[in-house]
mmCIF file of C-alpha atoms and ligand atoms in Angstrom:
data_model
loop_
_atom_site.group_PDB
_atom_site.id
_atom_site.type_symbol
_atom_site.label_atom_id
_atom_site.label_comp_id
_atom_site.label_asym_id
_atom_site.label_seq_id
_atom_site.Cartn_x
_atom_site.Cartn_y
_atom_site.Cartn_z
ATOM 1 C CA MET A 1 13.936 -24.270 2.774
ATOM 2 C CA TRP A 2 15.394 -20.526 2.464
ATOM 3 C CA HIS A 3 15.914 -19.415 -1.443
ATOM 4 C CA LYS A 4 17.628 -16.969 -2.665
ATOM 5 C CA ILE A 5 15.100 -14.646 -4.901
ATOM 6 C CA PRO A 6 16.998 -13.619 -8.637
ATOM 7 C CA TRP A 7 17.472 -9.935 -8.534
ATOM 8 C CA GLU A 8 15.483 -9.831 -11.666
ATOM 9 C CA TYR A 9 12.258 -10.626 -9.712
ATOM 10 C CA ILE A 10 12.545 -7.700 -6.870
ATOM 11 C CA PRO A 11 9.882 -5.055 -7.693
ATOM 12 C CA GLU A 12 10.782 -1.581 -7.478
ATOM 13 C CA ASN A 13 9.281 -0.215 -4.241
ATOM 14 C CA GLY A 14 5.243 0.639 -4.397
ATOM 15 C CA ASN A 15 5.079 -2.532 -7.197
ATOM 16 C CA ILE A 16 4.499 -6.130 -7.449
ATOM 17 C CA LYS A 17 6.346 -8.687 -9.875
ATOM 18 C CA LYS A 18 5.503 -12.623 -9.967
ATOM 19 C CA ALA A 19 8.370 -14.963 -9.565
ATOM 20 C CA ARG A 20 8.671 -18.586 -9.980
ATOM 21 C CA ILE A 21 10.656 -19.651 -7.057
ATOM 22 C CA ALA A 22 11.356 -23.500 -6.059
ATOM 23 C CA GLY A 23 8.592 -24.518 -8.418
ATOM 24 C CA LYS A 24 6.513 -22.274 -6.829
ATOM 25 C CA ILE A 25 4.842 -19.114 -8.336
ATOM 26 C CA ILE A 26 4.960 -16.463 -5.777
ATOM 27 C CA CYS A 27 3.951 -12.510 -5.639
ATOM 28 C CA LEU A 28 6.722 -10.506 -4.532
ATOM 29 C CA ILE A 29 5.631 -6.783 -3.108
ATOM 30 C CA LYS A 30 8.123 -3.911 -2.112
ATOM 31 C CA GLN A 31 6.006 -1.346 0.064
ATOM 32 C CA GLU A 32 7.662 0.916 1.725
ATOM 33 C CA ASP A 33 11.107 -0.212 0.929
ATOM 34 C CA LYS A 34 10.024 -3.269 2.283
ATOM 35 C CA LEU A 35 9.858 -6.954 0.784
ATOM 36 C CA TYR A 36 6.744 -9.250 1.035
ATOM 37 C CA ALA A 37 6.375 -12.467 -0.507
ATOM 38 C CA THR A 38 2.688 -14.078 -0.487
ATOM 39 C CA ALA A 39 0.261 -16.465 -2.724
ATOM 40 C CA VAL A 40 -0.712 -15.443 -6.126
ATOM 41 C CA LYS A 41 -4.183 -16.502 -5.644
ATOM 42 C CA CYS A 42 -7.003 -14.510 -4.159
ATOM 43 C CA PRO A 43 -8.984 -17.231 -1.946
ATOM 44 C CA HIS A 44 -12.131 -15.480 -3.129
ATOM 45 C CA ALA A 45 -12.612 -16.547 -6.357
ATOM 46 C CA GLY A 46 -8.910 -16.759 -7.806
ATOM 47 C CA ALA A 47 -7.780 -13.238 -8.828
ATOM 48 C CA ASP A 48 -4.161 -12.947 -9.685
ATOM 49 C CA LEU A 49 -3.102 -10.762 -6.770
ATOM 50 C CA THR A 50 -0.183 -9.433 -8.935
ATOM 51 C CA GLN A 51 -2.465 -7.570 -10.919
ATOM 52 C CA GLY A 52 -3.552 -5.885 -7.611
ATOM 53 C CA TRP A 53 -2.195 -2.885 -5.815
ATOM 54 C CA CYS A 54 -1.271 -1.508 -2.231
ATOM 55 C CA ASP A 55 -3.083 0.458 0.517
ATOM 56 C CA SER A 56 -0.417 1.287 2.967
ATOM 57 C CA ARG A 57 -0.183 -1.921 4.846
ATOM 58 C CA TYR A 58 -2.958 -4.512 2.601
ATOM 59 C CA LEU A 59 -3.193 -6.070 -0.737
ATOM 60 C CA ILE A 60 -5.754 -5.364 -2.593
ATOM 61 C CA CYS A 61 -7.232 -7.491 -5.105
ATOM 62 C CA PRO A 62 -8.492 -6.487 -8.183
ATOM 63 C CA TYR A 63 -11.352 -8.402 -8.748
ATOM 64 C CA HIS A 64 -13.840 -7.548 -5.575
ATOM 65 C CA ARG A 65 -11.071 -5.485 -3.462
ATOM 66 C CA HIS A 66 -10.349 -7.747 -0.998
ATOM 67 C CA ALA A 67 -7.945 -6.409 1.158
ATOM 68 C CA PHE A 68 -5.060 -8.677 2.414
ATOM 69 C CA ASP A 69 -2.619 -7.741 5.570
ATOM 70 C CA LEU A 70 0.650 -7.817 3.807
ATOM 71 C CA GLN A 71 2.804 -9.263 7.261
ATOM 72 C CA THR A 72 -0.315 -11.166 8.537
ATOM 73 C CA GLY A 73 -1.823 -12.818 5.618
ATOM 74 C CA ARG A 74 -5.176 -11.755 6.908
ATOM 75 C CA GLY A 75 -8.200 -10.272 5.474
ATOM 76 C CA LEU A 76 -10.328 -7.481 6.719
ATOM 77 C CA PRO A 77 -12.868 -8.880 9.015
ATOM 78 C CA HIS A 78 -15.727 -9.216 7.420
ATOM 79 C CA GLN A 79 -13.734 -11.263 4.725
ATOM 80 C CA GLY A 80 -13.245 -14.204 6.581
ATOM 81 C CA ASN A 81 -10.020 -15.646 4.242
ATOM 82 C CA TYR A 82 -6.582 -14.842 4.264
ATOM 83 C CA ILE A 83 -3.596 -15.417 2.250
ATOM 84 C CA ASN A 84 -0.218 -17.325 2.346
ATOM 85 C CA ILE A 85 2.743 -14.998 3.626
ATOM 86 C CA TYR A 86 6.051 -16.563 2.641
ATOM 87 C CA PRO A 87 9.038 -15.041 5.373
ATOM 88 C CA ILE A 88 11.785 -12.928 3.727
ATOM 89 C CA GLU A 89 14.967 -12.517 5.223
ATOM 90 C CA SER A 90 17.238 -9.342 3.805
ATOM 91 C CA ARG A 91 20.785 -10.533 3.713
ATOM 92 C CA LYS A 92 24.241 -9.046 2.530
ATOM 93 C CA ASN A 93 24.314 -10.745 -0.895
ATOM 94 C CA GLY A 94 20.248 -10.379 -1.112
ATOM 95 C CA TYR A 95 16.891 -11.617 -0.826
ATOM 96 C CA TYR A 96 15.773 -15.114 0.634
ATOM 97 C CA ILE A 97 12.494 -16.508 0.810
ATOM 98 C CA ALA A 98 11.755 -19.270 2.898
ATOM 99 C CA ILE A 99 9.235 -21.648 1.006
ATOM 100 C CA LYS A 100 8.422 -25.679 2.684
ATOM 101 C CA PRO A 101 8.694 -28.291 0.372
ATOM 102 C CA SER A 102 5.360 -29.483 -0.925
ATOM 103 C CA LEU A 103 4.367 -32.788 0.930
ATOM 104 C CA TRP A 104 4.842 -34.939 -2.499
ATOM 105 C CA LYS A 105 8.656 -33.585 -2.437
ATOM 106 C CA ARG A 106 9.234 -34.486 1.667
ATOM 107 C CA LEU A 107 7.267 -37.986 0.861
ATOM 108 C CA PHE A 108 9.347 -38.763 -2.700
ATOM 109 C CA PRO A 109 12.694 -36.609 -2.515
HETATM 110 S S1 FES B 1 -11.140 -12.861 -6.653
HETATM 111 FE FE1 FES B 1 -10.197 -11.548 -5.181
HETATM 112 S S2 FES B 1 -12.089 -10.412 -4.114
HETATM 113 FE FE2 FES B 1 -12.959 -12.103 -5.689
#
């Protein structure tokens, strides 16, 4: 399901923001004028990825420097981990993010 991202959550180019959209906490990243949305929690030891930074096309975790590809969510090969990536669409009236409803909400709407 697509949800419009409120403008106040859109980070400036090169920055990262935490956003709550459709009940989910999301990490929004603007890198080279493109918006990306990822999970907030690092799969390695749970660090908050919104406290990290970007290096080219990678999001870097602030705790132990694991790097995740902004387009695929894949960690570097030696890491053996990944983060969820959410599809983003740029439309005439703003950015939209695709978030699947939780299993609970699908079972009990
Ligand atoms: S918690 Fe992110 S790399 Fe360790």
